[in-house]
Tab-separated table of C-alpha atoms in Angstrom:
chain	number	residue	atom	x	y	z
A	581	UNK	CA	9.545	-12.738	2.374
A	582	UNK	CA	10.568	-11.033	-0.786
A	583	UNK	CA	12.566	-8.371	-1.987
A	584	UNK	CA	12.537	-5.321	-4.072
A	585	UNK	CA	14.526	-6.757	-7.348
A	586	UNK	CA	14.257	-3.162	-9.221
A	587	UNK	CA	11.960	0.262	-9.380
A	588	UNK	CA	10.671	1.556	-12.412
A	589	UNK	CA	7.446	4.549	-12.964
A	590	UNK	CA	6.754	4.609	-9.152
A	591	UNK	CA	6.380	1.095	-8.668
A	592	UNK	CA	8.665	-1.681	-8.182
A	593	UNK	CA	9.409	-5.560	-8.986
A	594	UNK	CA	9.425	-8.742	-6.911
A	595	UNK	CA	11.924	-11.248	-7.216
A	596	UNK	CA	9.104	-14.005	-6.004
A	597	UNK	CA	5.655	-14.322	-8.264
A	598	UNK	CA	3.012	-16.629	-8.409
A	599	UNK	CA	4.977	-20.098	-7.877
A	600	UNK	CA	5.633	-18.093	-4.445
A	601	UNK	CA	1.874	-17.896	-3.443
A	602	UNK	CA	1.424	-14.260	-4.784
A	603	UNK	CA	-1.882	-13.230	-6.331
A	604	UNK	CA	-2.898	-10.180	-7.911
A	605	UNK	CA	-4.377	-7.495	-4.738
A	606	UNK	CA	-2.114	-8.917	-2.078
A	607	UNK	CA	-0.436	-6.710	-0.076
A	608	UNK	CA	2.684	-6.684	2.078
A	609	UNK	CA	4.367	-4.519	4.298
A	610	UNK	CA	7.688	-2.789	3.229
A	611	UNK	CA	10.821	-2.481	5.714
A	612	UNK	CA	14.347	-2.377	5.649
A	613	UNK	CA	16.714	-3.590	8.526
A	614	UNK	CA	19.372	-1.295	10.127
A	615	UNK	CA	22.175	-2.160	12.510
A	616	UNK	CA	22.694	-0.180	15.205
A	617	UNK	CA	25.273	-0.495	18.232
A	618	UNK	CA	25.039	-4.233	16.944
A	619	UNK	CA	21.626	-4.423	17.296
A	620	UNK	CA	19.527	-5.339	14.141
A	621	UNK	CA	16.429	-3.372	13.709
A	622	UNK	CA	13.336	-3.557	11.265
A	623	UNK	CA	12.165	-0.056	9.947
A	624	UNK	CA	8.671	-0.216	8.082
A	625	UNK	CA	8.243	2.189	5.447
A	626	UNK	CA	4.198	1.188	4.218
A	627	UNK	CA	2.507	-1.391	1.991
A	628	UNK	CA	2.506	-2.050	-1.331
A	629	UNK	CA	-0.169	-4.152	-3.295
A	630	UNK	CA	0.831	-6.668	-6.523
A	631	UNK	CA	-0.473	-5.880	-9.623
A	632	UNK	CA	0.933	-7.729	-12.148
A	633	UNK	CA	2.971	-11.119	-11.803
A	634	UNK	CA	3.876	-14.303	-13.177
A	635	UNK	CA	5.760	-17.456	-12.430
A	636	UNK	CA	8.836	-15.983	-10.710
A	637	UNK	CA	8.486	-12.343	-10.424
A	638	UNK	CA	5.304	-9.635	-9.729
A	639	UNK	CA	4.832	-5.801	-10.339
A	640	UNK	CA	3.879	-3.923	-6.834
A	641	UNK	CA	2.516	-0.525	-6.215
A	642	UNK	CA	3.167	1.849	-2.966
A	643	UNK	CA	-0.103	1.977	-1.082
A	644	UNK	CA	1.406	4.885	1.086
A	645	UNK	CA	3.361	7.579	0.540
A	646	UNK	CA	7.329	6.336	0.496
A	647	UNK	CA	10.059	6.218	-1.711
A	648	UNK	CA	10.142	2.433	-2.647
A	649	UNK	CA	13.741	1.170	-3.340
A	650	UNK	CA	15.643	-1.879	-4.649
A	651	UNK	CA	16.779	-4.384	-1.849
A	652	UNK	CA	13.692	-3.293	-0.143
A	653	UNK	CA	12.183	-6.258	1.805
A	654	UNK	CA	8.449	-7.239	1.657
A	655	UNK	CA	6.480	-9.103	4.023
A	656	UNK	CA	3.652	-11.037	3.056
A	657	UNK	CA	1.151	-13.024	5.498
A	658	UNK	CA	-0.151	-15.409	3.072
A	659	UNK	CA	-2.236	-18.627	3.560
A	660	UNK	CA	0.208	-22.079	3.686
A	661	UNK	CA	-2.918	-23.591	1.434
A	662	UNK	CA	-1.757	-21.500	-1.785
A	663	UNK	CA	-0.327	-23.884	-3.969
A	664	UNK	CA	-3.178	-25.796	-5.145
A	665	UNK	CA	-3.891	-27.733	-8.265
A	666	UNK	CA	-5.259	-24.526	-9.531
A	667	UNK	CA	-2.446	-22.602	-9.451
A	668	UNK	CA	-0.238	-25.153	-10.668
A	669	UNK	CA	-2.601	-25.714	-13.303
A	670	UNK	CA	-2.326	-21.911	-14.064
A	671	UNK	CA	1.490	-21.238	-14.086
A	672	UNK	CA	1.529	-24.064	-16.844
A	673	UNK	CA	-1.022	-21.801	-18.710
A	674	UNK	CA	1.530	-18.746	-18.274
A	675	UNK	CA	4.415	-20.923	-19.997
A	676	UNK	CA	2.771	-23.129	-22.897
A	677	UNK	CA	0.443	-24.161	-25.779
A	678	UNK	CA	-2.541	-26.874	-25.196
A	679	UNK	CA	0.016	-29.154	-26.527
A	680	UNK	CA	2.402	-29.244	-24.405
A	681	UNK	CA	0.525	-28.242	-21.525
A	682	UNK	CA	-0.202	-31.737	-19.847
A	683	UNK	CA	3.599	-32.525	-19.738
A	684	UNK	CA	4.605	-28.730	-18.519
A	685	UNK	CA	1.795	-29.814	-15.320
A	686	UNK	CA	3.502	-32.892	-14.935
A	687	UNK	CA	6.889	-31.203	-15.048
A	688	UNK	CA	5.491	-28.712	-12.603
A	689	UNK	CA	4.501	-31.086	-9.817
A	690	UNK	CA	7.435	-33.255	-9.856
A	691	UNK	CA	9.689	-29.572	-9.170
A	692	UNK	CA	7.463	-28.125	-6.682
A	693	UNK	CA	4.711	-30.758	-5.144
A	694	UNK	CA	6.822	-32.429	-1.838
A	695	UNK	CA	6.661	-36.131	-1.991
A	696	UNK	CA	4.540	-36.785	0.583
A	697	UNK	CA	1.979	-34.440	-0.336
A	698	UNK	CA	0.244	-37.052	-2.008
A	699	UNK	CA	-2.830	-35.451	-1.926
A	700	UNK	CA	-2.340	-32.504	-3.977
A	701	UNK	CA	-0.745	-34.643	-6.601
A	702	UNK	CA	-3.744	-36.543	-7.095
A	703	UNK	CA	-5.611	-33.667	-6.834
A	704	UNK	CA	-3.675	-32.328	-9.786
A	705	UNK	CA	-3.766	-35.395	-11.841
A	706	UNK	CA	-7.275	-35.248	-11.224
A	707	UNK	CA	-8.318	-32.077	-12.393
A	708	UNK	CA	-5.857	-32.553	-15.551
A	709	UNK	CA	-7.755	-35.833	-16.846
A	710	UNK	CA	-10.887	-34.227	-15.851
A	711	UNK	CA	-9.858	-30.749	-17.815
A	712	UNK	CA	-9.014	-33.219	-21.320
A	713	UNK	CA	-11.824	-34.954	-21.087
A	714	UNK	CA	-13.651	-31.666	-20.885
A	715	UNK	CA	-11.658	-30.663	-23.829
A	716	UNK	CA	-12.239	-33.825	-25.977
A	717	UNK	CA	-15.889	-33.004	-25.260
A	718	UNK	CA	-16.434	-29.346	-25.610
A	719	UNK	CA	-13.993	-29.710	-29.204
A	720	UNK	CA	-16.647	-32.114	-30.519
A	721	UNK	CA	-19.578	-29.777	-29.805
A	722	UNK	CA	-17.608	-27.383	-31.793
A	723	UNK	CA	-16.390	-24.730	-28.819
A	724	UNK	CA	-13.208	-23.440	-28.445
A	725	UNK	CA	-11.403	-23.061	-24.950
A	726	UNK	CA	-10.036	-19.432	-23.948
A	727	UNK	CA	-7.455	-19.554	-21.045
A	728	UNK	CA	-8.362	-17.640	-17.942
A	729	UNK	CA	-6.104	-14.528	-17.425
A	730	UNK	CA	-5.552	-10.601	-17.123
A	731	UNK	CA	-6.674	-9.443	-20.938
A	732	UNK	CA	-6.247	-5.460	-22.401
A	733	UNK	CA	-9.432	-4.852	-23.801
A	734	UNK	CA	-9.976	-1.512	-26.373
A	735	UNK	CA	-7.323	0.388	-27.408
A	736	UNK	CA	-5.410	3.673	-26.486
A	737	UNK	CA	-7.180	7.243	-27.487
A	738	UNK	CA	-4.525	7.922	-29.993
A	739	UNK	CA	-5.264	4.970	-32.096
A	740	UNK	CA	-9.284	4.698	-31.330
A	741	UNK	CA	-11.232	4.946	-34.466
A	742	UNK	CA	-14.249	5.824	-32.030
A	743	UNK	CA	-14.751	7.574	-29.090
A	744	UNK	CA	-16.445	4.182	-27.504
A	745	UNK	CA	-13.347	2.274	-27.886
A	746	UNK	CA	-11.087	3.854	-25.589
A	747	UNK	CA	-9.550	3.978	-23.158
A	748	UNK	CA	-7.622	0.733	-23.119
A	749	UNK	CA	-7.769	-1.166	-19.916
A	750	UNK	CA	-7.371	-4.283	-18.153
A	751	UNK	CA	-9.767	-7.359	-17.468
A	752	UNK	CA	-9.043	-10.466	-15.391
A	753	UNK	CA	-10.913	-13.197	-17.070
A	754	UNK	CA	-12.068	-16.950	-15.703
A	755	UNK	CA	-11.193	-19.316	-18.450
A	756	UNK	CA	-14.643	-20.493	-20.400
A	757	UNK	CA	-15.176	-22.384	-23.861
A	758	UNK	CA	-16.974	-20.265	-26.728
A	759	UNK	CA	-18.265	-21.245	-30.088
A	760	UNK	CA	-16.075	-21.640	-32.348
A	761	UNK	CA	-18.287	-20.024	-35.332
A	762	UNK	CA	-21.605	-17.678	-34.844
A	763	UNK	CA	-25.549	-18.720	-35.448
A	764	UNK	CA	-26.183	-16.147	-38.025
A	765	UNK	CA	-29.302	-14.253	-38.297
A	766	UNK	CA	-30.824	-16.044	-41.151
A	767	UNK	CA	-30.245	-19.418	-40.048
A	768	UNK	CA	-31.632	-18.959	-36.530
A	769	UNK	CA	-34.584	-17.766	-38.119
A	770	UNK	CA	-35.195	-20.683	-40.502
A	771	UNK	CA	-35.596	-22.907	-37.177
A	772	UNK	CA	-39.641	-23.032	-36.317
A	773	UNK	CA	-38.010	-24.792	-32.864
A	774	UNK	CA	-36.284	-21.423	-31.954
A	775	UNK	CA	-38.760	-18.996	-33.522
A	776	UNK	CA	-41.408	-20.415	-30.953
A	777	UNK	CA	-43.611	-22.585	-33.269
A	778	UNK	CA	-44.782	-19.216	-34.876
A	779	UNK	CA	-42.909	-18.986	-38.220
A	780	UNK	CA	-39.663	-17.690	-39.120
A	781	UNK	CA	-38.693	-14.442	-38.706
A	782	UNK	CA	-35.753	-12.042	-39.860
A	783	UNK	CA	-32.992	-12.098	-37.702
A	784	UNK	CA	-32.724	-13.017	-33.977
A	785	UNK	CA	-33.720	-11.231	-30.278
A	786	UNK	CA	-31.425	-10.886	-27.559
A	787	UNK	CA	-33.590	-13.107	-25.570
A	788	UNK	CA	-34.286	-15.590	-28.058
A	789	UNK	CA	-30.250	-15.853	-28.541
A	790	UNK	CA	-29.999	-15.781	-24.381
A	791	UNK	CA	-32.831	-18.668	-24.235
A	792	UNK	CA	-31.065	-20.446	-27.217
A	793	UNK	CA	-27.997	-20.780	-25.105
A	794	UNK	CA	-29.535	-21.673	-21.872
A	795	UNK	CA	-31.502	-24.430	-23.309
A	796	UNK	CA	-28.160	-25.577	-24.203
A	797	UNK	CA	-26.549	-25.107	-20.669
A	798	UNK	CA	-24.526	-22.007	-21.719
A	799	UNK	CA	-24.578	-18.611	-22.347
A	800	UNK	CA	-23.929	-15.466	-24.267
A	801	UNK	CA	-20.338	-14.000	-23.898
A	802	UNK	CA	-19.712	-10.844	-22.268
A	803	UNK	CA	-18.398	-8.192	-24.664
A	804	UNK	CA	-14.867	-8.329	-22.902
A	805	UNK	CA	-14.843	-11.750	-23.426
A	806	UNK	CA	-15.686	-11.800	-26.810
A	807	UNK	CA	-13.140	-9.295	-27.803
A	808	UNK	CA	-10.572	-11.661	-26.508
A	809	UNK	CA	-12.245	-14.538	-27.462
A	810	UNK	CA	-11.956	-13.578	-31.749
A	811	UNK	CA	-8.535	-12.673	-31.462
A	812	UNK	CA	-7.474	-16.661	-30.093
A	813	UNK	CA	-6.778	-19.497	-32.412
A	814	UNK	CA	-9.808	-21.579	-33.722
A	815	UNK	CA	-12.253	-18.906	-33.262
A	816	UNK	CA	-13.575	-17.952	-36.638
A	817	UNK	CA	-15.195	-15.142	-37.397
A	818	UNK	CA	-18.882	-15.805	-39.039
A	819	UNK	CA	-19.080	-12.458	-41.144
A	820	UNK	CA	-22.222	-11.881	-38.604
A	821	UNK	CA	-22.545	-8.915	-35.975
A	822	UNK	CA	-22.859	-10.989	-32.712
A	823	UNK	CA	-25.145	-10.355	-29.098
A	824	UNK	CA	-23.114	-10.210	-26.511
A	825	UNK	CA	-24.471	-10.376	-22.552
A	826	UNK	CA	-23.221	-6.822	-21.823
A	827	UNK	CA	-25.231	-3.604	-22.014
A	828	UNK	CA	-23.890	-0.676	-23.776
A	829	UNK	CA	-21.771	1.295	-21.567
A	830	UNK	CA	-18.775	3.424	-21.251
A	831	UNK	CA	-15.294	2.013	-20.704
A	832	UNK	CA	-13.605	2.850	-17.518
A	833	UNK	CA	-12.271	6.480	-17.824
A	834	UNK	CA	-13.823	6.972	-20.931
A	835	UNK	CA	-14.955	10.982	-20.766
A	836	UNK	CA	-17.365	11.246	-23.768
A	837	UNK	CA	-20.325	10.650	-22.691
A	838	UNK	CA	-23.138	9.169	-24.914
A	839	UNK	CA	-27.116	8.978	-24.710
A	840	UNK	CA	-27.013	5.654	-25.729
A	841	UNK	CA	-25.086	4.439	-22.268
A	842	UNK	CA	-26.840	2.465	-19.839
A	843	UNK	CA	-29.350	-0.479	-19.673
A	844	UNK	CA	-30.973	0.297	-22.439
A	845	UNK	CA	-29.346	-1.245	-25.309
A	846	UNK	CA	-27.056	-4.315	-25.753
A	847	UNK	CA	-23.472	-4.320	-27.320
A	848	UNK	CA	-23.327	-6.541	-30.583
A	849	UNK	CA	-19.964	-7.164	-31.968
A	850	UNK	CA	-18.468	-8.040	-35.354
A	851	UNK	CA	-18.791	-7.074	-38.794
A	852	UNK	CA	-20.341	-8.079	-41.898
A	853	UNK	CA	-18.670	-10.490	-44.236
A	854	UNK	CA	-14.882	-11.929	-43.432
A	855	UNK	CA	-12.732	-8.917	-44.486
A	856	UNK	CA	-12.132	-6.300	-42.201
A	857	UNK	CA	-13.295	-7.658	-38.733
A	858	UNK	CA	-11.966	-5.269	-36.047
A	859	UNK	CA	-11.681	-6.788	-32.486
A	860	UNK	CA	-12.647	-3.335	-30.727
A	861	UNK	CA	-15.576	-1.838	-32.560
A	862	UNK	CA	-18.748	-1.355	-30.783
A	863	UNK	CA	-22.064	-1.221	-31.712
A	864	UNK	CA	-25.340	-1.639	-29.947
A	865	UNK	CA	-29.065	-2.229	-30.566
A	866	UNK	CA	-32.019	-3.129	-28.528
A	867	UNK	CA	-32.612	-6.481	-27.029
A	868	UNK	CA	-36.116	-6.893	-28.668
A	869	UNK	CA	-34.968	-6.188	-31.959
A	870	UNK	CA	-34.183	-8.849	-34.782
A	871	UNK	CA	-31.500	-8.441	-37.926
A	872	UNK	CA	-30.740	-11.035	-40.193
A	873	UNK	CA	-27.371	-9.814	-40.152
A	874	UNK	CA	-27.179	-10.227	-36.687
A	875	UNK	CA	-26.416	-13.883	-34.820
A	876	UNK	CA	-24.771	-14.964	-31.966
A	877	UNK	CA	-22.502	-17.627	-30.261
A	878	UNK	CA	-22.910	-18.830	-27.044
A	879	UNK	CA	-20.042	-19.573	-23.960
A	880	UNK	CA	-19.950	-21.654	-20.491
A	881	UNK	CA	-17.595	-21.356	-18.148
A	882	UNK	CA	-14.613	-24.207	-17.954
A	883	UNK	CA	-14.977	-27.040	-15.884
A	884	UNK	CA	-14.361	-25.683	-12.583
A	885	UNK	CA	-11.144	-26.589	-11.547
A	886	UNK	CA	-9.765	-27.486	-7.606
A	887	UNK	CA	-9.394	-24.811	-5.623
């Protein structure tokens, strides 16, 4: 049960969050209780869904038609399973830095793991040595870990240098590892290996970069994950335009339309040279043609963690 701490732009906020059970898209049913001739009774006024939370508190929206008040209750019917080492694992992401995180999870399961629930605690520990060895490894094949996590992605109309960049909107992201610098164009092409045996050639494919990282048991990035990606610590820009996995579409409510959208071309990201690098522009070109000043860097998902 939970209650209706505050109202603000239609909507409303939770005193209970993600320690609580709560994950974005639940939804719970909205009542108040009245007394009458000393009888307690339970009105319900609709449902509401979360949309936004953290730790201790979440962001709900009416599903139905009602005015949505403070000291509103909500009712949620949630699985008992919630807390996992998972969602431990990902509060302690909400709260700190990679340094500190191993002692936050530690911190975490001695306030809210009962003891004897021995089981999820070694489930925890677990997946924490698991997740630093993971790191030790991944940092020495020069990738950099991005934390899992709703992300904005573009940027509002009003401050779009082009049309393709807006609207801004919202992307819920797994956690995954990227390279920490690109393959650039030139290099990639100076490899006889990667340019089949037949010769260098100027610049680099789409599915010679795709092949390049599957033969290394990754991938290329999605666009939305390579915006966020260049804007975390360690991840250096290579002065490259980069492939990305996406194809060359419209954002979400964008409303100018543009021939170019579809499956036709592939987004490539960047810029040329380290000035200047802007985490929102979009360009595109098609998968079977090469640039020098084109590379790529590759992603894999994190090690998956306990459910």
């Amino acid at each position: 049960m939970a209650s209706i701490a505050g109202v603000e732009a239609g909507g409303g906020l939770l005193d209970k969050g993600f320690l609580d059970g709560l994950r974005v898209g639940d939804r719970g049913t909205v009542f108040y209780e009245l007394t009458v001739a000393e009888q307690r009774r339970r009105i319900d006024l609709g449902t509401v869904e979360v949309t936004e939370l953290d730790a201790v508190g979440a962001a709900v929206r009416p599903s139905d038609e009602f005015e949505l008040r403070a000291g509103h209750l909500v009712e949620f019917r949630l699985d008992p399973d919630r807390l996992t080492p998972a969602a431990i694992l990902a509060v302690a992401r909400l709260h700190v830095g990679e340094e500190d995180f191993p002692e936050m999870v530690r911190r975490l399961v001695d306030q809210l793991v009962p003891p004897a629930d021995r089981a999820l605690e070694e489930g925890v520990r677990r997946v924490l040595d698991e997740r630093q060895r993971q790191r030790a490894a991944q940092a020495l094949a020069g990738m950099v870990e991005v934390p899992g996590g709703l992300y904005w992605i573009g940027v509002e109309p009003a401050a779009a240098s082009y049309y393709n960049q807006q609207p801004r909107f919202r992307v819920d992201l797994e956690p995954f590892w990227i390279d920490r610098r690109p393959v650039d164009g030139a290099a990639f092409a100076g490899s006889a290996e990667e340019a089949g045996g037949s010769g260098p050639a100027a610049g680099v494919t789409w599915e010679e970069a795709a092949a390049h990282c599957r033969r290394h048991g990754r991938r290329l990035p999605t666009e939305p994950e390579w915006e966020v990606a260049v804007q975390q610590p360690g991840v250096e820009s290579g002065g490259v335009f980069e492939w990305t996995a996406s194809w060359y579409r419209a954002y979400p409510g964008n409303r100018y339309p543009e021939a170019e959208y579809g499956e036709v071309y592939r987004v490539i990201r960047g810029a040329i040279g380290e000035a200047g690098l802007d985490p929102h522009d979009r360009k595109f070109m098609a998968p079977g043609d090469r640039h020098q000043e084109v590379g790529f860097r590759c992603a894999r998902a994190a090690a998956a963690e306990a459910r």
